[in-house]
Amino acid sequence: CTLLLTVIVAISLGACERTSQTPSDTIVVLVNGKVGSIDPRFLQTSLDVKLSRLMIPGLTRLNSETLQPELNLAASMELEDELTWLITLRPDLKFSNGKPLRARDVAYTFHSSMNGALKSLSYKAHRERFKRFEVIDERTIRLHLVKPVATVLSDLEFGVISKDDAEKNGGRFPGGFVIGAGPYRTRTYHSEKVLFETNPFYHGEKPLTAKLLFRTVRDDNARALMLVGGSGDLAQNGVRVDIIDD
């Protein structure tokens, strides 16, 4: 899955002999900090952001090569005037639980992030940019801006969540099981061990790897030894080059 390249960096093992001890259908990623929230409204660390994007895509995304925004969940975006965008969703989008993704989910995602009671970390930025998301029909939203915003396309990379599943739990997702429409979904969630599995309802190309296991290993030396010993496949930036044999 090309998205994985934005999350982790492979560690070069040089000429080291290495036998993998990880499951054949799973990539084990060693990270140096615990996982916080995967809900896009409450992301705190760069690791949270990277994991969230594997599960919860937005209307747009950044092209990994050009770093320019491009359409993702949105099929089209039309600028009606300097303060108004008409957004049409891709047809037949579904969340990871099989429920349809509709315009009201998009509106709820942004409106809830601008609800002070939920204390979203995106509250200030979204209140400064977005006035409201008007639902026209199941696939169409009209975005009303507070003022002209040059970065609106990249701002809409913000992940879209399921309105119904969030509302039945007071606006949040208990236990870290956030419902999005990305290539992966949560199978098990603990702050120091998170397992993702492929989302069978994903609209895009199916990932090549069935499962991703993120394990927290804080010590640089321990991560390096796990990589060399085969109990880890990849590592987040943080293992020093000088402790890996040439």
JSON list of C-alpha atoms in Angstrom, two decimals, residues 94-218:
[
{"chain": "A", "resi": 94, "resn": "LYS", "atom": "CA", "xyz": [-18.72, 3.02, 2.55]},
{"chain": "A", "resi": 95, "resn": "PHE", "atom": "CA", "xyz": [-17.27, 3.15, 6.04]},
{"chain": "A", "resi": 96, "resn": "SER", "atom": "CA", "xyz": [-15.27, 0.26, 7.43]},
{"chain": "A", "resi": 97, "resn": "ASN", "atom": "CA", "xyz": [-18.43, -1.18, 9.06]},
{"chain": "A", "resi": 98, "resn": "GLY", "atom": "CA", "xyz": [-20.24, -1.30, 5.71]},
{"chain": "A", "resi": 99, "resn": "LYS", "atom": "CA", "xyz": [-22.48, 1.71, 6.29]},
{"chain": "A", "resi": 100, "resn": "PRO", "atom": "CA", "xyz": [-22.69, 4.28, 3.46]},
{"chain": "A", "resi": 101, "resn": "LEU", "atom": "CA", "xyz": [-20.63, 7.46, 3.73]},
{"chain": "A", "resi": 102, "resn": "ARG", "atom": "CA", "xyz": [-22.88, 10.42, 2.96]},
{"chain": "A", "resi": 103, "resn": "ALA", "atom": "CA", "xyz": [-22.78, 14.18, 2.85]},
{"chain": "A", "resi": 104, "resn": "ARG", "atom": "CA", "xyz": [-24.17, 14.38, 6.38]},
{"chain": "A", "resi": 105, "resn": "ASP", "atom": "CA", "xyz": [-21.09, 12.53, 7.66]},
{"chain": "A", "resi": 106, "resn": "VAL", "atom": "CA", "xyz": [-18.87, 15.18, 6.11]},
{"chain": "A", "resi": 107, "resn": "ALA", "atom": "CA", "xyz": [-20.93, 17.98, 7.63]},
{"chain": "A", "resi": 108, "resn": "TYR", "atom": "CA", "xyz": [-20.97, 16.28, 11.04]},
{"chain": "A", "resi": 109, "resn": "THR", "atom": "CA", "xyz": [-17.21, 15.73, 11.01]},
{"chain": "A", "resi": 110, "resn": "PHE", "atom": "CA", "xyz": [-16.42, 19.41, 10.56]},
{"chain": "A", "resi": 111, "resn": "HIS", "atom": "CA", "xyz": [-19.30, 20.79, 12.61]},
{"chain": "A", "resi": 112, "resn": "SER", "atom": "CA", "xyz": [-18.36, 18.57, 15.57]},
{"chain": "A", "resi": 113, "resn": "SER", "atom": "CA", "xyz": [-14.75, 19.72, 15.32]},
{"chain": "A", "resi": 114, "resn": "MET", "atom": "CA", "xyz": [-16.07, 23.28, 15.65]},
{"chain": "A", "resi": 115, "resn": "ASN", "atom": "CA", "xyz": [-18.17, 22.37, 18.69]},
{"chain": "A", "resi": 116, "resn": "GLY", "atom": "CA", "xyz": [-16.38, 23.79, 21.69]},
{"chain": "A", "resi": 117, "resn": "ALA", "atom": "CA", "xyz": [-17.92, 21.21, 24.02]},
{"chain": "A", "resi": 118, "resn": "LEU", "atom": "CA", "xyz": [-15.97, 18.39, 22.36]},
{"chain": "A", "resi": 119, "resn": "LYS", "atom": "CA", "xyz": [-12.67, 20.25, 22.73]},
{"chain": "A", "resi": 120, "resn": "SER", "atom": "CA", "xyz": [-11.31, 19.24, 19.35]},
{"chain": "A", "resi": 121, "resn": "LEU", "atom": "CA", "xyz": [-7.71, 20.25, 18.73]},
{"chain": "A", "resi": 122, "resn": "SER", "atom": "CA", "xyz": [-8.87, 21.53, 15.31]},
{"chain": "A", "resi": 123, "resn": "TYR", "atom": "CA", "xyz": [-11.50, 23.82, 16.85]},
{"chain": "A", "resi": 124, "resn": "LYS", "atom": "CA", "xyz": [-9.67, 27.12, 16.37]},
{"chain": "A", "resi": 125, "resn": "ALA", "atom": "CA", "xyz": [-8.35, 26.42, 12.86]},
{"chain": "A", "resi": 126, "resn": "HIS", "atom": "CA", "xyz": [-11.73, 25.24, 11.58]},
{"chain": "A", "resi": 127, "resn": "ARG", "atom": "CA", "xyz": [-13.69, 28.08, 13.18]},
{"chain": "A", "resi": 128, "resn": "GLU", "atom": "CA", "xyz": [-11.37, 30.57, 11.50]},
{"chain": "A", "resi": 129, "resn": "ARG", "atom": "CA", "xyz": [-11.87, 28.99, 8.06]},
{"chain": "A", "resi": 130, "resn": "PHE", "atom": "CA", "xyz": [-15.25, 27.31, 7.83]},
{"chain": "A", "resi": 131, "resn": "LYS", "atom": "CA", "xyz": [-18.67, 28.88, 8.39]},
{"chain": "A", "resi": 132, "resn": "ARG", "atom": "CA", "xyz": [-20.77, 25.79, 7.73]},
{"chain": "A", "resi": 133, "resn": "PHE", "atom": "CA", "xyz": [-21.15, 22.68, 5.60]},
{"chain": "A", "resi": 134, "resn": "GLU", "atom": "CA", "xyz": [-24.60, 22.66, 3.99]},
{"chain": "A", "resi": 135, "resn": "VAL", "atom": "CA", "xyz": [-25.96, 19.23, 3.02]},
{"chain": "A", "resi": 136, "resn": "ILE", "atom": "CA", "xyz": [-27.65, 19.43, -0.39]},
{"chain": "A", "resi": 137, "resn": "ASP", "atom": "CA", "xyz": [-28.30, 15.72, -0.94]},
{"chain": "A", "resi": 138, "resn": "GLU", "atom": "CA", "xyz": [-26.64, 12.40, -0.05]},
{"chain": "A", "resi": 139, "resn": "ARG", "atom": "CA", "xyz": [-23.58, 13.11, -2.20]},
{"chain": "A", "resi": 140, "resn": "THR", "atom": "CA", "xyz": [-23.44, 16.90, -2.31]},
{"chain": "A", "resi": 141, "resn": "ILE", "atom": "CA", "xyz": [-22.23, 19.47, 0.21]},
{"chain": "A", "resi": 142, "resn": "ARG", "atom": "CA", "xyz": [-21.92, 23.22, -0.12]},
{"chain": "A", "resi": 143, "resn": "LEU", "atom": "CA", "xyz": [-19.02, 24.59, 1.89]},
{"chain": "A", "resi": 144, "resn": "HIS", "atom": "CA", "xyz": [-19.40, 28.18, 3.12]},
{"chain": "A", "resi": 145, "resn": "LEU", "atom": "CA", "xyz": [-16.14, 29.84, 4.14]},
{"chain": "A", "resi": 146, "resn": "VAL", "atom": "CA", "xyz": [-15.65, 32.59, 6.71]},
{"chain": "A", "resi": 147, "resn": "LYS", "atom": "CA", "xyz": [-13.23, 34.32, 4.32]},
{"chain": "A", "resi": 148, "resn": "PRO", "atom": "CA", "xyz": [-11.30, 33.34, 1.19]},
{"chain": "A", "resi": 149, "resn": "VAL", "atom": "CA", "xyz": [-8.77, 30.64, 2.08]},
{"chain": "A", "resi": 150, "resn": "ALA", "atom": "CA", "xyz": [-5.90, 29.75, -0.23]},
{"chain": "A", "resi": 151, "resn": "THR", "atom": "CA", "xyz": [-5.27, 26.44, 1.57]},
{"chain": "A", "resi": 152, "resn": "VAL", "atom": "CA", "xyz": [-8.84, 25.13, 1.45]},
{"chain": "A", "resi": 153, "resn": "LEU", "atom": "CA", "xyz": [-7.96, 22.04, -0.62]},
{"chain": "A", "resi": 154, "resn": "SER", "atom": "CA", "xyz": [-5.28, 20.89, 1.80]},
{"chain": "A", "resi": 155, "resn": "ASP", "atom": "CA", "xyz": [-7.51, 21.82, 4.78]},
{"chain": "A", "resi": 156, "resn": "LEU", "atom": "CA", "xyz": [-10.08, 19.31, 3.50]},
{"chain": "A", "resi": 157, "resn": "GLU", "atom": "CA", "xyz": [-7.59, 16.45, 3.94]},
{"chain": "A", "resi": 158, "resn": "PHE", "atom": "CA", "xyz": [-9.16, 16.22, 7.41]},
{"chain": "A", "resi": 159, "resn": "GLY", "atom": "CA", "xyz": [-10.53, 12.68, 7.90]},
{"chain": "A", "resi": 160, "resn": "VAL", "atom": "CA", "xyz": [-14.27, 12.03, 7.61]},
{"chain": "A", "resi": 161, "resn": "ILE", "atom": "CA", "xyz": [-15.89, 10.00, 10.42]},
{"chain": "A", "resi": 162, "resn": "SER", "atom": "CA", "xyz": [-19.23, 8.22, 10.77]},
{"chain": "A", "resi": 163, "resn": "LYS", "atom": "CA", "xyz": [-21.91, 10.54, 12.18]},
{"chain": "A", "resi": 164, "resn": "ASP", "atom": "CA", "xyz": [-24.17, 7.74, 13.43]},
{"chain": "A", "resi": 165, "resn": "ASP", "atom": "CA", "xyz": [-21.41, 5.83, 15.21]},
{"chain": "A", "resi": 166, "resn": "ALA", "atom": "CA", "xyz": [-19.98, 8.95, 16.85]},
{"chain": "A", "resi": 167, "resn": "GLU", "atom": "CA", "xyz": [-23.35, 10.33, 17.98]},
{"chain": "A", "resi": 168, "resn": "LYS", "atom": "CA", "xyz": [-24.44, 7.13, 19.68]},
{"chain": "A", "resi": 169, "resn": "ASN", "atom": "CA", "xyz": [-21.41, 7.50, 21.97]},
{"chain": "A", "resi": 170, "resn": "GLY", "atom": "CA", "xyz": [-21.75, 11.19, 22.79]},
{"chain": "A", "resi": 171, "resn": "GLY", "atom": "CA", "xyz": [-19.66, 12.36, 19.86]},
{"chain": "A", "resi": 172, "resn": "ARG", "atom": "CA", "xyz": [-16.66, 10.11, 20.49]},
{"chain": "A", "resi": 173, "resn": "PHE", "atom": "CA", "xyz": [-15.47, 6.60, 19.66]},
{"chain": "A", "resi": 174, "resn": "PRO", "atom": "CA", "xyz": [-14.83, 4.45, 22.73]},
{"chain": "A", "resi": 175, "resn": "GLY", "atom": "CA", "xyz": [-11.81, 2.18, 22.92]},
{"chain": "A", "resi": 176, "resn": "GLY", "atom": "CA", "xyz": [-10.05, 3.75, 19.92]},
{"chain": "A", "resi": 177, "resn": "PHE", "atom": "CA", "xyz": [-12.33, 2.09, 17.36]},
{"chain": "A", "resi": 178, "resn": "VAL", "atom": "CA", "xyz": [-12.88, 5.09, 15.10]},
{"chain": "A", "resi": 179, "resn": "ILE", "atom": "CA", "xyz": [-15.04, 4.43, 12.02]},
{"chain": "A", "resi": 180, "resn": "GLY", "atom": "CA", "xyz": [-13.53, 5.79, 8.80]},
{"chain": "A", "resi": 181, "resn": "ALA", "atom": "CA", "xyz": [-13.39, 4.80, 5.13]},
{"chain": "A", "resi": 182, "resn": "GLY", "atom": "CA", "xyz": [-9.68, 4.18, 4.60]},
{"chain": "A", "resi": 183, "resn": "PRO", "atom": "CA", "xyz": [-7.76, 1.12, 3.40]},
{"chain": "A", "resi": 184, "resn": "TYR", "atom": "CA", "xyz": [-7.43, -0.21, 6.97]},
{"chain": "A", "resi": 185, "resn": "ARG", "atom": "CA", "xyz": [-9.63, -0.52, 10.05]},
{"chain": "A", "resi": 186, "resn": "THR", "atom": "CA", "xyz": [-8.83, -1.21, 13.71]},
{"chain": "A", "resi": 187, "resn": "ARG", "atom": "CA", "xyz": [-8.84, -4.82, 14.84]},
{"chain": "A", "resi": 188, "resn": "THR", "atom": "CA", "xyz": [-7.32, -4.37, 18.31]},
{"chain": "A", "resi": 189, "resn": "TYR", "atom": "CA", "xyz": [-6.33, -1.16, 20.06]},
{"chain": "A", "resi": 190, "resn": "HIS", "atom": "CA", "xyz": [-4.05, -0.58, 23.03]},
{"chain": "A", "resi": 191, "resn": "SER", "atom": "CA", "xyz": [-1.87, 2.47, 23.53]},
{"chain": "A", "resi": 192, "resn": "GLU", "atom": "CA", "xyz": [1.33, 0.44, 22.99]},
{"chain": "A", "resi": 193, "resn": "LYS", "atom": "CA", "xyz": [0.07, -2.14, 20.48]},
{"chain": "A", "resi": 194, "resn": "VAL", "atom": "CA", "xyz": [-2.40, -1.37, 17.68]},
{"chain": "A", "resi": 195, "resn": "LEU", "atom": "CA", "xyz": [-3.41, -3.88, 15.01]},
{"chain": "A", "resi": 196, "resn": "PHE", "atom": "CA", "xyz": [-4.95, -2.75, 11.71]},
{"chain": "A", "resi": 197, "resn": "GLU", "atom": "CA", "xyz": [-6.56, -5.07, 9.17]},
{"chain": "A", "resi": 198, "resn": "THR", "atom": "CA", "xyz": [-7.66, -4.35, 5.61]},
{"chain": "A", "resi": 199, "resn": "ASN", "atom": "CA", "xyz": [-11.04, -2.69, 5.20]},
{"chain": "A", "resi": 200, "resn": "PRO", "atom": "CA", "xyz": [-13.16, -4.87, 2.88]},
{"chain": "A", "resi": 201, "resn": "PHE", "atom": "CA", "xyz": [-15.36, -1.88, 2.00]},
{"chain": "A", "resi": 202, "resn": "TYR", "atom": "CA", "xyz": [-12.52, 0.42, 0.90]},
{"chain": "A", "resi": 203, "resn": "HIS", "atom": "CA", "xyz": [-13.27, 2.19, -2.39]},
{"chain": "A", "resi": 204, "resn": "GLY", "atom": "CA", "xyz": [-9.69, 2.21, -3.63]},
{"chain": "A", "resi": 205, "resn": "GLU", "atom": "CA", "xyz": [-7.04, -0.36, -4.47]},
{"chain": "A", "resi": 206, "resn": "LYS", "atom": "CA", "xyz": [-6.76, -3.10, -1.86]},
{"chain": "A", "resi": 207, "resn": "PRO", "atom": "CA", "xyz": [-3.53, -2.93, 0.20]},
{"chain": "A", "resi": 208, "resn": "LEU", "atom": "CA", "xyz": [-0.98, -5.66, -0.47]},
{"chain": "A", "resi": 209, "resn": "THR", "atom": "CA", "xyz": [-0.46, -6.27, 3.25]},
{"chain": "A", "resi": 210, "resn": "ALA", "atom": "CA", "xyz": [-3.40, -7.74, 5.15]},
{"chain": "A", "resi": 211, "resn": "LYS", "atom": "CA", "xyz": [-2.41, -6.48, 8.61]},
{"chain": "A", "resi": 212, "resn": "LEU", "atom": "CA", "xyz": [-0.27, -3.77, 10.17]},
{"chain": "A", "resi": 213, "resn": "LEU", "atom": "CA", "xyz": [0.86, -4.14, 13.78]},
{"chain": "A", "resi": 214, "resn": "PHE", "atom": "CA", "xyz": [2.29, -1.04, 15.47]},
{"chain": "A", "resi": 215, "resn": "ARG", "atom": "CA", "xyz": [4.31, -1.84, 18.60]},
{"chain": "A", "resi": 216, "resn": "THR", "atom": "CA", "xyz": [5.74, 0.74, 20.98]},
{"chain": "A", "resi": 217, "resn": "VAL", "atom": "CA", "xyz": [9.43, 0.13, 21.71]},
{"chain": "A", "resi": 218, "resn": "ARG", "atom": "CA", "xyz": [10.95, 3.26, 23.21]}
]
